[in-house]
Amino acid sequence: MFGSSASMGDPIASPPKQILRFRDSIAETHEARTFRFDPPREGFAWRPGQNLVMTIPGLEDPRGATRPFTISSSPTEGGMVAVSTLVRESPFKQRLAQLAPGDTVENEAIEGEFVLEAGRPAVMIAGGIGVTPFRSMLRFAVDTRLEKPLVLLYSSKTPQDIVFRAELEEFTRRNHAIRVVHTITRPEEAREPWTGRKGRIDAEMIREGMRGVRHPLVYVAGPPGFVKEARRLIDDELHIGKEDLRIDEFDGY
Ligand SMILES: Cc1cc2nc3c(=O)[nH]c(=O)nc-3n(C[C@H](O)[C@H](O)[C@H](O)COP(=O)(O)OP(=O)(O)OC[C@H]3O[C@@H](n4cnc5c(N)ncnc54)[C@H](O)[C@@H]3O)c2cc1C
């Protein structure tokens, strides 16, 4: 048949999808996993802190087959793109956990203004899995030998929930401009002696983190409850202006 509706063209051209080929996955904690993919050889670029938008083709999930995920790898890590997530019960996460090497997923977009700004010191405030953009930024800072101060204040439930724990320690050894301060909110559930900070991130912890850091950009990332509380501290107690603040809220937690 001539002139089929398909040949008339779609009214709105959809952006081309990019294929990500699953390579492998790494357990980060009892619940968190990093999934590594080979991106297309061309046309795939991101800035540390940005997110991709992943679709698992053919997946049936009441919440849809698409999720935004921050890219937890750094562009300096050569031909690999990674996302890190808590593997929970949703069909999406279960399918992700079952990917075999060579399986493919689709990327709809690379987005976000939550990016490392070259030339500015930063104070990064992370709750739980909200640490993913900071892993990308800090790894980038190590690989490119950035010398501006970068302070990560990272709240986890317990020591066993700290994602990228060994790597974060390694980053501070390899780049002395990087400082990482952990706090745990459920010390009673710790499976190891914990001599570090306990309790939620409060204004005092942020003030201490900012001490000696001149005119930092303040980043906050985490689940909505964490971001809400951090915003309250920032607005009511620390009075950090919008121009010095970047927020990444992980909807869906
Ligand atoms: C910019 C951005 C970056 C992000 N980066 C990351 C990241 O790096 N890592 C990461 O892990 N996540 C990230 N997220 C969140 C991610 O996109 C998912 O939303 C999250 O991982 C939860 O996915 P899920 O499949 O486990 O849960 P979903 O199936 O999406 O469910 C989300 C929540 O809704 C509840 N729910 C499920 N079904 C229903 C229903 N029918 N009615 C009501 N409630 C329901 C679930 O219990 C759960 O609490 C990011 C989100 C944004 C917006």
PDB file of C-alpha atoms and ligand atoms in Angstrom:
ATOM      1  CA  MET A   1       0.000   0.000   0.000  1.00  0.00           C
ATOM      2  CA  PHE A   2       1.280   3.441  -0.916  1.00  0.00           C
ATOM      3  CA  GLY A   3       1.210   6.365   1.452  1.00  0.00           C
ATOM      4  CA  SER A   4       0.839   4.345   4.633  1.00  0.00           C
ATOM      5  CA  SER A   5       0.527   6.307   7.858  1.00  0.00           C
ATOM      6  CA  ALA A   6       4.101   5.348   8.712  1.00  0.00           C
ATOM      7  CA  SER A   7       5.423   6.970   5.555  1.00  0.00           C
ATOM      8  CA  MET A   8       3.550  10.184   6.411  1.00  0.00           C
ATOM      9  CA  GLY A   9       6.025  10.494   9.275  1.00  0.00           C
ATOM     10  CA  ASP A  10       5.488  10.909  13.001  1.00  0.00           C
ATOM     11  CA  PRO A  11       4.347  14.403  13.943  1.00  0.00           C
ATOM     12  CA  ILE A  12       7.175  14.660  16.493  1.00  0.00           C
ATOM     13  CA  ALA A  13      10.518  12.991  15.850  1.00  0.00           C
ATOM     14  CA  SER A  14      11.702  11.162  18.957  1.00  0.00           C
ATOM     15  CA  PRO A  15      15.336  11.587  19.909  1.00  0.00           C
ATOM     16  CA  PRO A  16      17.484   8.625  18.912  1.00  0.00           C
ATOM     17  CA  LYS A  17      17.877   6.028  21.635  1.00  0.00           C
ATOM     18  CA  GLN A  18      21.330   4.873  22.507  1.00  0.00           C
ATOM     19  CA  ILE A  19      22.105   1.251  23.159  1.00  0.00           C
ATOM     20  CA  LEU A  20      24.020   0.358  26.310  1.00  0.00           C
ATOM     21  CA  ARG A  21      25.472  -3.137  26.348  1.00  0.00           C
ATOM     22  CA  PHE A  22      25.647  -4.750  29.786  1.00  0.00           C
ATOM     23  CA  ARG A  23      29.156  -5.711  30.808  1.00  0.00           C
ATOM     24  CA  ASP A  24      29.025  -6.795  34.469  1.00  0.00           C
ATOM     25  CA  SER A  25      27.929  -5.755  37.932  1.00  0.00           C
ATOM     26  CA  ILE A  26      29.664  -5.306  41.253  1.00  0.00           C
ATOM     27  CA  ALA A  27      28.183  -5.625  44.737  1.00  0.00           C
ATOM     28  CA  GLU A  28      28.836  -2.400  46.653  1.00  0.00           C
ATOM     29  CA  THR A  29      26.915  -3.283  49.816  1.00  0.00           C
ATOM     30  CA  HIS A  30      24.359  -5.912  50.854  1.00  0.00           C
ATOM     31  CA  GLU A  31      21.780  -3.905  48.861  1.00  0.00           C
ATOM     32  CA  ALA A  32      23.613  -1.609  46.444  1.00  0.00           C
ATOM     33  CA  ARG A  33      25.076  -2.728  43.120  1.00  0.00           C
ATOM     34  CA  THR A  34      26.949  -1.024  40.342  1.00  0.00           C
ATOM     35  CA  PHE A  35      25.927  -2.021  36.809  1.00  0.00           C
ATOM     36  CA  ARG A  36      28.526  -1.398  34.127  1.00  0.00           C
ATOM     37  CA  PHE A  37      27.744  -0.968  30.431  1.00  0.00           C
ATOM     38  CA  ASP A  38      29.584  -0.357  27.191  1.00  0.00           C
ATOM     39  CA  PRO A  39      28.161   2.839  25.682  1.00  0.00           C
ATOM     40  CA  PRO A  40      28.014   3.453  21.927  1.00  0.00           C
ATOM     41  CA  ARG A  41      31.455   4.303  20.543  1.00  0.00           C
ATOM     42  CA  GLU A  42      30.290   7.715  19.374  1.00  0.00           C
ATOM     43  CA  GLY A  43      27.915  10.375  20.591  1.00  0.00           C
ATOM     44  CA  PHE A  44      27.832   9.356  24.227  1.00  0.00           C
ATOM     45  CA  ALA A  45      29.240  11.989  26.587  1.00  0.00           C
ATOM     46  CA  TRP A  46      28.397  13.263  30.036  1.00  0.00           C
ATOM     47  CA  ARG A  47      29.658  15.582  32.732  1.00  0.00           C
ATOM     48  CA  PRO A  48      30.313  14.220  36.235  1.00  0.00           C
ATOM     49  CA  GLY A  49      27.017  14.465  38.119  1.00  0.00           C
ATOM     50  CA  GLN A  50      24.617  14.074  35.177  1.00  0.00           C
ATOM     51  CA  ASN A  51      22.034  11.300  34.906  1.00  0.00           C
ATOM     52  CA  LEU A  52      20.982   9.023  32.099  1.00  0.00           C
ATOM     53  CA  VAL A  53      17.432   7.779  31.488  1.00  0.00           C
ATOM     54  CA  MET A  54      17.367   4.006  31.195  1.00  0.00           C
ATOM     55  CA  THR A  55      14.668   1.918  29.546  1.00  0.00           C
ATOM     56  CA  ILE A  56      14.608  -1.866  29.653  1.00  0.00           C
ATOM     57  CA  PRO A  57      12.844  -2.784  26.391  1.00  0.00           C
ATOM     58  CA  GLY A  58       9.855  -5.078  26.730  1.00  0.00           C
ATOM     59  CA  LEU A  59       9.764  -4.850  30.508  1.00  0.00           C
ATOM     60  CA  GLU A  60       6.373  -4.969  32.200  1.00  0.00           C
ATOM     61  CA  ASP A  61       6.421  -2.915  35.371  1.00  0.00           C
ATOM     62  CA  PRO A  62       3.434  -1.022  36.802  1.00  0.00           C
ATOM     63  CA  ARG A  63       5.779   1.951  37.266  1.00  0.00           C
ATOM     64  CA  GLY A  64       6.977   1.802  33.670  1.00  0.00           C
ATOM     65  CA  ALA A  65      10.111   0.475  31.995  1.00  0.00           C
ATOM     66  CA  THR A  66      12.152   3.665  32.449  1.00  0.00           C
ATOM     67  CA  ARG A  67      14.150   5.118  35.365  1.00  0.00           C
ATOM     68  CA  PRO A  68      16.557   8.038  35.605  1.00  0.00           C
ATOM     69  CA  PHE A  69      19.892   7.056  37.169  1.00  0.00           C
ATOM     70  CA  THR A  70      22.872   9.224  37.916  1.00  0.00           C
ATOM     71  CA  ILE A  71      25.976   8.025  36.127  1.00  0.00           C
ATOM     72  CA  SER A  72      28.258   6.887  38.922  1.00  0.00           C
ATOM     73  CA  SER A  73      31.316   6.434  36.704  1.00  0.00           C
ATOM     74  CA  SER A  74      33.537   9.268  35.568  1.00  0.00           C
ATOM     75  CA  PRO A  75      34.105  10.144  31.905  1.00  0.00           C
ATOM     76  CA  THR A  76      37.794   9.532  32.675  1.00  0.00           C
ATOM     77  CA  GLU A  77      37.133   5.809  33.159  1.00  0.00           C
ATOM     78  CA  GLY A  78      37.501   5.059  29.495  1.00  0.00           C
ATOM     79  CA  GLY A  79      34.651   3.583  27.472  1.00  0.00           C
ATOM     80  CA  MET A  80      32.508   2.460  30.380  1.00  0.00           C
ATOM     81  CA  VAL A  81      29.315   3.861  31.858  1.00  0.00           C
ATOM     82  CA  ALA A  82      27.996   2.749  35.239  1.00  0.00           C
ATOM     83  CA  VAL A  83      24.922   3.279  37.362  1.00  0.00           C
ATOM     84  CA  SER A  84      24.617   2.261  40.995  1.00  0.00           C
ATOM     85  CA  THR A  85      21.354   1.460  42.672  1.00  0.00           C
ATOM     86  CA  LEU A  86      19.647  -0.301  45.532  1.00  0.00           C
ATOM     87  CA  VAL A  87      18.368  -3.589  44.137  1.00  0.00           C
ATOM     88  CA  ARG A  88      14.819  -3.755  45.405  1.00  0.00           C
ATOM     89  CA  GLU A  89      11.659  -5.658  44.546  1.00  0.00           C
ATOM     90  CA  SER A  90      10.403  -3.693  41.553  1.00  0.00           C
ATOM     91  CA  PRO A  91      10.273  -5.651  38.266  1.00  0.00           C
ATOM     92  CA  PHE A  92      12.667  -3.015  36.840  1.00  0.00           C
ATOM     93  CA  LYS A  93      15.324  -3.655  39.469  1.00  0.00           C
ATOM     94  CA  GLN A  94      14.836  -7.409  39.370  1.00  0.00           C
ATOM     95  CA  ARG A  95      15.335  -7.424  35.589  1.00  0.00           C
ATOM     96  CA  LEU A  96      18.396  -5.197  35.922  1.00  0.00           C
ATOM     97  CA  ALA A  97      19.853  -7.686  38.390  1.00  0.00           C
ATOM     98  CA  GLN A  98      19.280 -10.520  35.913  1.00  0.00           C
ATOM     99  CA  LEU A  99      21.017  -8.918  32.920  1.00  0.00           C
ATOM    100  CA  ALA A 100      23.594 -11.177  31.324  1.00  0.00           C
ATOM    101  CA  PRO A 101      26.753  -9.874  29.631  1.00  0.00           C
ATOM    102  CA  GLY A 102      25.854  -8.669  26.134  1.00  0.00           C
ATOM    103  CA  ASP A 103      22.197  -7.879  26.986  1.00  0.00           C
ATOM    104  CA  THR A 104      21.173  -4.381  26.018  1.00  0.00           C
ATOM    105  CA  VAL A 105      19.163  -1.563  27.551  1.00  0.00           C
ATOM    106  CA  GLU A 106      18.354   1.836  26.059  1.00  0.00           C
ATOM    107  CA  ASN A 107      19.366   5.302  27.086  1.00  0.00           C
ATOM    108  CA  GLU A 108      16.805   7.988  26.295  1.00  0.00           C
ATOM    109  CA  ALA A 109      18.821  11.027  27.375  1.00  0.00           C
ATOM    110  CA  ILE A 110      21.705  12.453  29.324  1.00  0.00           C
ATOM    111  CA  GLU A 111      20.468  15.280  31.505  1.00  0.00           C
ATOM    112  CA  GLY A 112      20.941  17.465  34.524  1.00  0.00           C
ATOM    113  CA  GLU A 113      22.564  20.668  35.702  1.00  0.00           C
ATOM    114  CA  PHE A 114      23.915  18.927  38.784  1.00  0.00           C
ATOM    115  CA  VAL A 115      27.498  18.915  37.544  1.00  0.00           C
ATOM    116  CA  LEU A 116      30.954  19.474  38.895  1.00  0.00           C
ATOM    117  CA  GLU A 117      32.003  23.039  38.145  1.00  0.00           C
ATOM    118  CA  ALA A 118      35.640  23.297  37.281  1.00  0.00           C
ATOM    119  CA  GLY A 119      37.488  25.865  39.318  1.00  0.00           C
ATOM    120  CA  ARG A 120      35.144  25.952  42.325  1.00  0.00           C
ATOM    121  CA  PRO A 121      35.596  24.201  45.660  1.00  0.00           C
ATOM    122  CA  ALA A 122      32.626  22.072  46.641  1.00  0.00           C
ATOM    123  CA  VAL A 123      30.875  20.734  49.700  1.00  0.00           C
ATOM    124  CA  MET A 124      28.869  17.641  48.760  1.00  0.00           C
ATOM    125  CA  ILE A 125      26.068  16.446  51.025  1.00  0.00           C
ATOM    126  CA  ALA A 126      24.897  12.889  50.333  1.00  0.00           C
ATOM    127  CA  GLY A 127      22.210  10.688  51.846  1.00  0.00           C
ATOM    128  CA  GLY A 128      22.361   6.948  51.115  1.00  0.00           C
ATOM    129  CA  ILE A 129      22.375   6.103  47.425  1.00  0.00           C
ATOM    130  CA  GLY A 130      22.535   9.875  46.765  1.00  0.00           C
ATOM    131  CA  VAL A 131      26.305   9.450  46.821  1.00  0.00           C
ATOM    132  CA  THR A 132      26.313   8.304  43.160  1.00  0.00           C
ATOM    133  CA  PRO A 133      26.977  11.714  41.514  1.00  0.00           C
ATOM    134  CA  PHE A 134      29.744  12.402  44.025  1.00  0.00           C
ATOM    135  CA  ARG A 135      31.500   9.147  43.204  1.00  0.00           C
ATOM    136  CA  SER A 136      31.629  10.333  39.578  1.00  0.00           C
ATOM    137  CA  MET A 137      32.813  13.836  40.536  1.00  0.00           C
ATOM    138  CA  LEU A 138      35.470  12.654  42.982  1.00  0.00           C
ATOM    139  CA  ARG A 139      36.808   9.999  40.664  1.00  0.00           C
ATOM    140  CA  PHE A 140      37.032  12.719  37.983  1.00  0.00           C
ATOM    141  CA  ALA A 141      38.893  14.976  40.444  1.00  0.00           C
ATOM    142  CA  VAL A 142      41.377  12.190  41.194  1.00  0.00           C
ATOM    143  CA  ASP A 143      41.949  11.309  37.547  1.00  0.00           C
ATOM    144  CA  THR A 144      42.373  14.927  36.423  1.00  0.00           C
ATOM    145  CA  ARG A 145      44.331  15.965  39.538  1.00  0.00           C
ATOM    146  CA  LEU A 146      41.931  18.773  40.494  1.00  0.00           C
ATOM    147  CA  GLU A 147      43.405  20.728  43.360  1.00  0.00           C
ATOM    148  CA  LYS A 148      40.412  22.650  44.682  1.00  0.00           C
ATOM    149  CA  PRO A 149      38.996  21.469  48.009  1.00  0.00           C
ATOM    150  CA  LEU A 150      36.177  18.909  47.691  1.00  0.00           C
ATOM    151  CA  VAL A 151      34.456  17.827  50.893  1.00  0.00           C
ATOM    152  CA  LEU A 152      31.950  14.965  50.965  1.00  0.00           C
ATOM    153  CA  LEU A 153      29.594  14.732  53.954  1.00  0.00           C
ATOM    154  CA  TYR A 154      27.941  11.358  53.647  1.00  0.00           C
ATOM    155  CA  SER A 155      25.109   9.974  55.768  1.00  0.00           C
ATOM    156  CA  SER A 156      24.435   6.218  55.790  1.00  0.00           C
ATOM    157  CA  LYS A 157      22.216   4.100  58.002  1.00  0.00           C
ATOM    158  CA  THR A 158      25.041   1.832  59.160  1.00  0.00           C
ATOM    159  CA  PRO A 159      28.698   1.228  58.208  1.00  0.00           C
ATOM    160  CA  GLN A 160      27.590  -1.750  56.096  1.00  0.00           C
ATOM    161  CA  ASP A 161      25.358   0.591  54.042  1.00  0.00           C
ATOM    162  CA  ILE A 162      28.204   2.903  52.987  1.00  0.00           C
ATOM    163  CA  VAL A 163      28.369   2.693  49.202  1.00  0.00           C
ATOM    164  CA  PHE A 164      31.849   3.017  47.601  1.00  0.00           C
ATOM    165  CA  ARG A 165      33.432   2.957  51.057  1.00  0.00           C
ATOM    166  CA  ALA A 166      36.880   1.658  50.050  1.00  0.00           C
ATOM    167  CA  GLU A 167      37.010   3.759  46.895  1.00  0.00           C
ATOM    168  CA  LEU A 168      36.143   6.958  48.742  1.00  0.00           C
ATOM    169  CA  GLU A 169      38.986   6.267  51.148  1.00  0.00           C
ATOM    170  CA  GLU A 170      41.309   5.661  48.222  1.00  0.00           C
ATOM    171  CA  PHE A 171      40.262   8.978  46.628  1.00  0.00           C
ATOM    172  CA  THR A 172      41.294  10.885  49.784  1.00  0.00           C
ATOM    173  CA  ARG A 173      44.692   9.166  49.705  1.00  0.00           C
ATOM    174  CA  ARG A 174      45.264   9.900  46.034  1.00  0.00           C
ATOM    175  CA  ASN A 175      44.088  13.525  46.096  1.00  0.00           C
ATOM    176  CA  HIS A 176      44.703  15.461  49.293  1.00  0.00           C
ATOM    177  CA  ALA A 177      42.207  18.158  48.311  1.00  0.00           C
ATOM    178  CA  ILE A 178      39.446  15.561  48.894  1.00  0.00           C
ATOM    179  CA  ARG A 179      38.003  15.054  52.364  1.00  0.00           C
ATOM    180  CA  VAL A 180      35.241  12.551  53.263  1.00  0.00           C
ATOM    181  CA  VAL A 181      33.300  12.650  56.524  1.00  0.00           C
ATOM    182  CA  HIS A 182      30.870   9.828  57.256  1.00  0.00           C
ATOM    183  CA  THR A 183      28.026   9.813  59.695  1.00  0.00           C
ATOM    184  CA  ILE A 184      25.784   6.868  60.500  1.00  0.00           C
ATOM    185  CA  THR A 185      22.221   7.212  61.692  1.00  0.00           C
ATOM    186  CA  ARG A 186      21.608   3.718  63.113  1.00  0.00           C
ATOM    187  CA  PRO A 187      24.732   2.954  65.143  1.00  0.00           C
ATOM    188  CA  GLU A 188      22.836   0.287  67.093  1.00  0.00           C
ATOM    189  CA  GLU A 189      22.688  -1.799  63.890  1.00  0.00           C
ATOM    190  CA  ALA A 190      26.409  -1.464  63.123  1.00  0.00           C
ATOM    191  CA  ARG A 191      28.160  -4.784  62.622  1.00  0.00           C
ATOM    192  CA  GLU A 192      31.576  -3.336  63.447  1.00  0.00           C
ATOM    193  CA  PRO A 193      32.923  -0.966  66.065  1.00  0.00           C
ATOM    194  CA  TRP A 194      32.215   2.544  64.756  1.00  0.00           C
ATOM    195  CA  THR A 195      34.310   5.382  66.096  1.00  0.00           C
ATOM    196  CA  GLY A 196      33.175   7.908  63.491  1.00  0.00           C
ATOM    197  CA  ARG A 197      30.396  10.423  63.651  1.00  0.00           C
ATOM    198  CA  LYS A 198      26.848   9.332  64.536  1.00  0.00           C
ATOM    199  CA  GLY A 199      23.451  10.911  63.928  1.00  0.00           C
ATOM    200  CA  ARG A 200      21.987  12.790  60.996  1.00  0.00           C
ATOM    201  CA  ILE A 201      23.797  15.512  59.122  1.00  0.00           C
ATOM    202  CA  ASP A 202      23.087  18.716  61.011  1.00  0.00           C
ATOM    203  CA  ALA A 203      24.003  22.377  60.554  1.00  0.00           C
ATOM    204  CA  GLU A 204      27.090  21.957  62.725  1.00  0.00           C
ATOM    205  CA  MET A 205      28.430  19.129  60.558  1.00  0.00           C
ATOM    206  CA  ILE A 206      27.929  21.223  57.412  1.00  0.00           C
ATOM    207  CA  ARG A 207      29.589  24.259  59.026  1.00  0.00           C
ATOM    208  CA  GLU A 208      32.573  22.108  59.994  1.00  0.00           C
ATOM    209  CA  GLY A 209      32.734  20.723  56.463  1.00  0.00           C
ATOM    210  CA  MET A 210      32.743  24.229  55.013  1.00  0.00           C
ATOM    211  CA  ARG A 211      35.432  25.483  57.375  1.00  0.00           C
ATOM    212  CA  GLY A 212      38.488  26.654  55.447  1.00  0.00           C
ATOM    213  CA  VAL A 213      36.758  26.093  52.080  1.00  0.00           C
ATOM    214  CA  ARG A 214      36.467  29.450  50.320  1.00  0.00           C
ATOM    215  CA  HIS A 215      33.167  30.171  48.581  1.00  0.00           C
ATOM    216  CA  PRO A 216      32.152  26.572  47.905  1.00  0.00           C
ATOM    217  CA  LEU A 217      29.361  25.343  45.704  1.00  0.00           C
ATOM    218  CA  VAL A 218      27.114  23.218  47.929  1.00  0.00           C
ATOM    219  CA  TYR A 219      25.603  20.069  46.413  1.00  0.00           C
ATOM    220  CA  VAL A 220      22.850  17.986  48.001  1.00  0.00           C
ATOM    221  CA  ALA A 221      21.768  14.569  46.648  1.00  0.00           C
ATOM    222  CA  GLY A 222      19.598  11.830  48.043  1.00  0.00           C
ATOM    223  CA  PRO A 223      16.075  10.554  48.536  1.00  0.00           C
ATOM    224  CA  PRO A 224      13.315  13.182  48.894  1.00  0.00           C
ATOM    225  CA  GLY A 225      13.160  12.999  52.730  1.00  0.00           C
ATOM    226  CA  PHE A 226      16.895  13.574  53.031  1.00  0.00           C
ATOM    227  CA  VAL A 227      16.876  16.438  50.534  1.00  0.00           C
ATOM    228  CA  LYS A 228      13.957  18.113  52.319  1.00  0.00           C
ATOM    229  CA  GLU A 229      15.778  18.060  55.658  1.00  0.00           C
ATOM    230  CA  ALA A 230      19.052  19.277  54.122  1.00  0.00           C
ATOM    231  CA  ARG A 231      17.194  22.131  52.422  1.00  0.00           C
ATOM    232  CA  ARG A 232      15.659  23.146  55.706  1.00  0.00           C
ATOM    233  CA  LEU A 233      19.111  23.340  57.317  1.00  0.00           C
ATOM    234  CA  ILE A 234      20.526  25.229  54.353  1.00  0.00           C
ATOM    235  CA  ASP A 235      17.683  27.759  54.192  1.00  0.00           C
ATOM    236  CA  ASP A 236      16.927  28.294  57.883  1.00  0.00           C
ATOM    237  CA  GLU A 237      20.239  27.760  59.629  1.00  0.00           C
ATOM    238  CA  LEU A 238      23.037  28.154  57.107  1.00  0.00           C
ATOM    239  CA  HIS A 239      21.472  30.740  54.777  1.00  0.00           C
ATOM    240  CA  ILE A 240      23.252  29.510  51.665  1.00  0.00           C
ATOM    241  CA  GLY A 241      21.992  31.364  48.595  1.00  0.00           C
ATOM    242  CA  LYS A 242      20.433  29.665  45.571  1.00  0.00           C
ATOM    243  CA  GLU A 243      23.390  30.661  43.398  1.00  0.00           C
ATOM    244  CA  ASP A 244      25.699  28.569  45.606  1.00  0.00           C
ATOM    245  CA  LEU A 245      23.433  25.543  45.784  1.00  0.00           C
ATOM    246  CA  ARG A 246      22.709  22.523  43.553  1.00  0.00           C
ATOM    247  CA  ILE A 247      20.080  19.924  44.484  1.00  0.00           C
ATOM    248  CA  ASP A 248      19.518  16.452  43.009  1.00  0.00           C
ATOM    249  CA  GLU A 249      16.441  14.728  44.360  1.00  0.00           C
ATOM    250  CA  PHE A 250      16.161  10.986  43.699  1.00  0.00           C
ATOM    251  CA  ASP A 251      12.392  10.719  43.175  1.00  0.00           C
ATOM    252  CA  GLY A 252      11.201   7.172  43.632  1.00  0.00           C
ATOM    253  CA  TYR A 253      12.726   6.513  47.048  1.00  0.00           C
TER     254      TYR A 253
HETATM  255  C1  LIG B   1      17.689  12.761  38.674  1.00  0.00           C
HETATM  256  C2  LIG B   1      17.518  11.412  39.324  1.00  0.00           C
HETATM  257  C3  LIG B   1      18.647  10.632  39.557  1.00  0.00           C
HETATM  258  C4  LIG B   1      18.508   9.378  40.168  1.00  0.00           C
HETATM  259  N1  LIG B   1      19.630   8.650  40.397  1.00  0.00           N
HETATM  260  C5  LIG B   1      19.533   7.450  41.008  1.00  0.00           C
HETATM  261  C6  LIG B   1      20.703   6.672  41.281  1.00  0.00           C
HETATM  262  O1  LIG B   1      21.837   7.038  40.966  1.00  0.00           O
HETATM  263  N2  LIG B   1      20.522   5.489  41.900  1.00  0.00           N
HETATM  264  C7  LIG B   1      19.266   5.039  42.269  1.00  0.00           C
HETATM  265  O2  LIG B   1      19.181   3.971  42.853  1.00  0.00           O
HETATM  266  N3  LIG B   1      18.171   5.755  42.027  1.00  0.00           N
HETATM  267  C8  LIG B   1      18.255   6.942  41.395  1.00  0.00           C
HETATM  268  N4  LIG B   1      17.118   7.660  41.142  1.00  0.00           N
HETATM  269  C9  LIG B   1      15.812   7.076  41.489  1.00  0.00           C
HETATM  270  C10 LIG B   1      15.417   6.020  40.429  1.00  0.00           C
HETATM  271  O3  LIG B   1      15.054   6.646  39.219  1.00  0.00           O
HETATM  272  C11 LIG B   1      14.250   5.123  40.903  1.00  0.00           C
HETATM  273  O4  LIG B   1      13.120   5.924  41.067  1.00  0.00           O
HETATM  274  C12 LIG B   1      14.564   4.429  42.208  1.00  0.00           C
HETATM  275  O5  LIG B   1      15.778   3.716  42.069  1.00  0.00           O
HETATM  276  C13 LIG B   1      13.419   3.487  42.611  1.00  0.00           C
HETATM  277  O6  LIG B   1      13.188   2.566  41.578  1.00  0.00           O
HETATM  278  P1  LIG B   1      12.438   1.172  41.855  1.00  0.00           P
HETATM  279  O7  LIG B   1      12.288   0.510  40.547  1.00  0.00           O
HETATM  280  O8  LIG B   1      13.167   0.454  42.956  1.00  0.00           O
HETATM  281  O9  LIG B   1      11.109   1.605  42.487  1.00  0.00           O
HETATM  282  P2  LIG B   1       9.746   1.995  41.728  1.00  0.00           P
HETATM  283  O10 LIG B   1       9.096   0.783  41.180  1.00  0.00           O
HETATM  284  O11 LIG B   1      10.039   3.092  40.751  1.00  0.00           O
HETATM  285  O12 LIG B   1       8.943   2.547  42.935  1.00  0.00           O
HETATM  286  C14 LIG B   1       9.296   3.807  43.539  1.00  0.00           C
HETATM  287  C15 LIG B   1       8.600   3.933  44.871  1.00  0.00           C
HETATM  288  O13 LIG B   1       7.209   3.909  44.689  1.00  0.00           O
HETATM  289  C16 LIG B   1       6.630   2.838  45.413  1.00  0.00           C
HETATM  290  N5  LIG B   1       5.630   2.250  44.530  1.00  0.00           N
HETATM  291  C17 LIG B   1       5.822   1.288  43.618  1.00  0.00           C
HETATM  292  N6  LIG B   1       4.671   1.012  42.982  1.00  0.00           N
HETATM  293  C18 LIG B   1       3.733   1.825  43.489  1.00  0.00           C
HETATM  294  C19 LIG B   1       2.383   2.059  43.253  1.00  0.00           C
HETATM  295  N7  LIG B   1       1.708   1.348  42.341  1.00  0.00           N
HETATM  296  N8  LIG B   1       1.742   3.014  43.973  1.00  0.00           N
HETATM  297  C20 LIG B   1       2.401   3.727  44.881  1.00  0.00           C
HETATM  298  N9  LIG B   1       3.701   3.566  45.173  1.00  0.00           N
HETATM  299  C21 LIG B   1       4.359   2.634  44.489  1.00  0.00           C
HETATM  300  C22 LIG B   1       7.752   1.871  45.727  1.00  0.00           C
HETATM  301  O14 LIG B   1       7.505   1.196  46.941  1.00  0.00           O
HETATM  302  C23 LIG B   1       8.930   2.803  45.849  1.00  0.00           C
HETATM  303  O15 LIG B   1       9.016   3.341  47.131  1.00  0.00           O
HETATM  304  C24 LIG B   1      17.224   8.911  40.547  1.00  0.00           C
HETATM  305  C25 LIG B   1      16.094   9.693  40.303  1.00  0.00           C
HETATM  306  C26 LIG B   1      16.241  10.933  39.698  1.00  0.00           C
HETATM  307  C27 LIG B   1      15.008  11.753  39.443  1.00  0.00           C
END
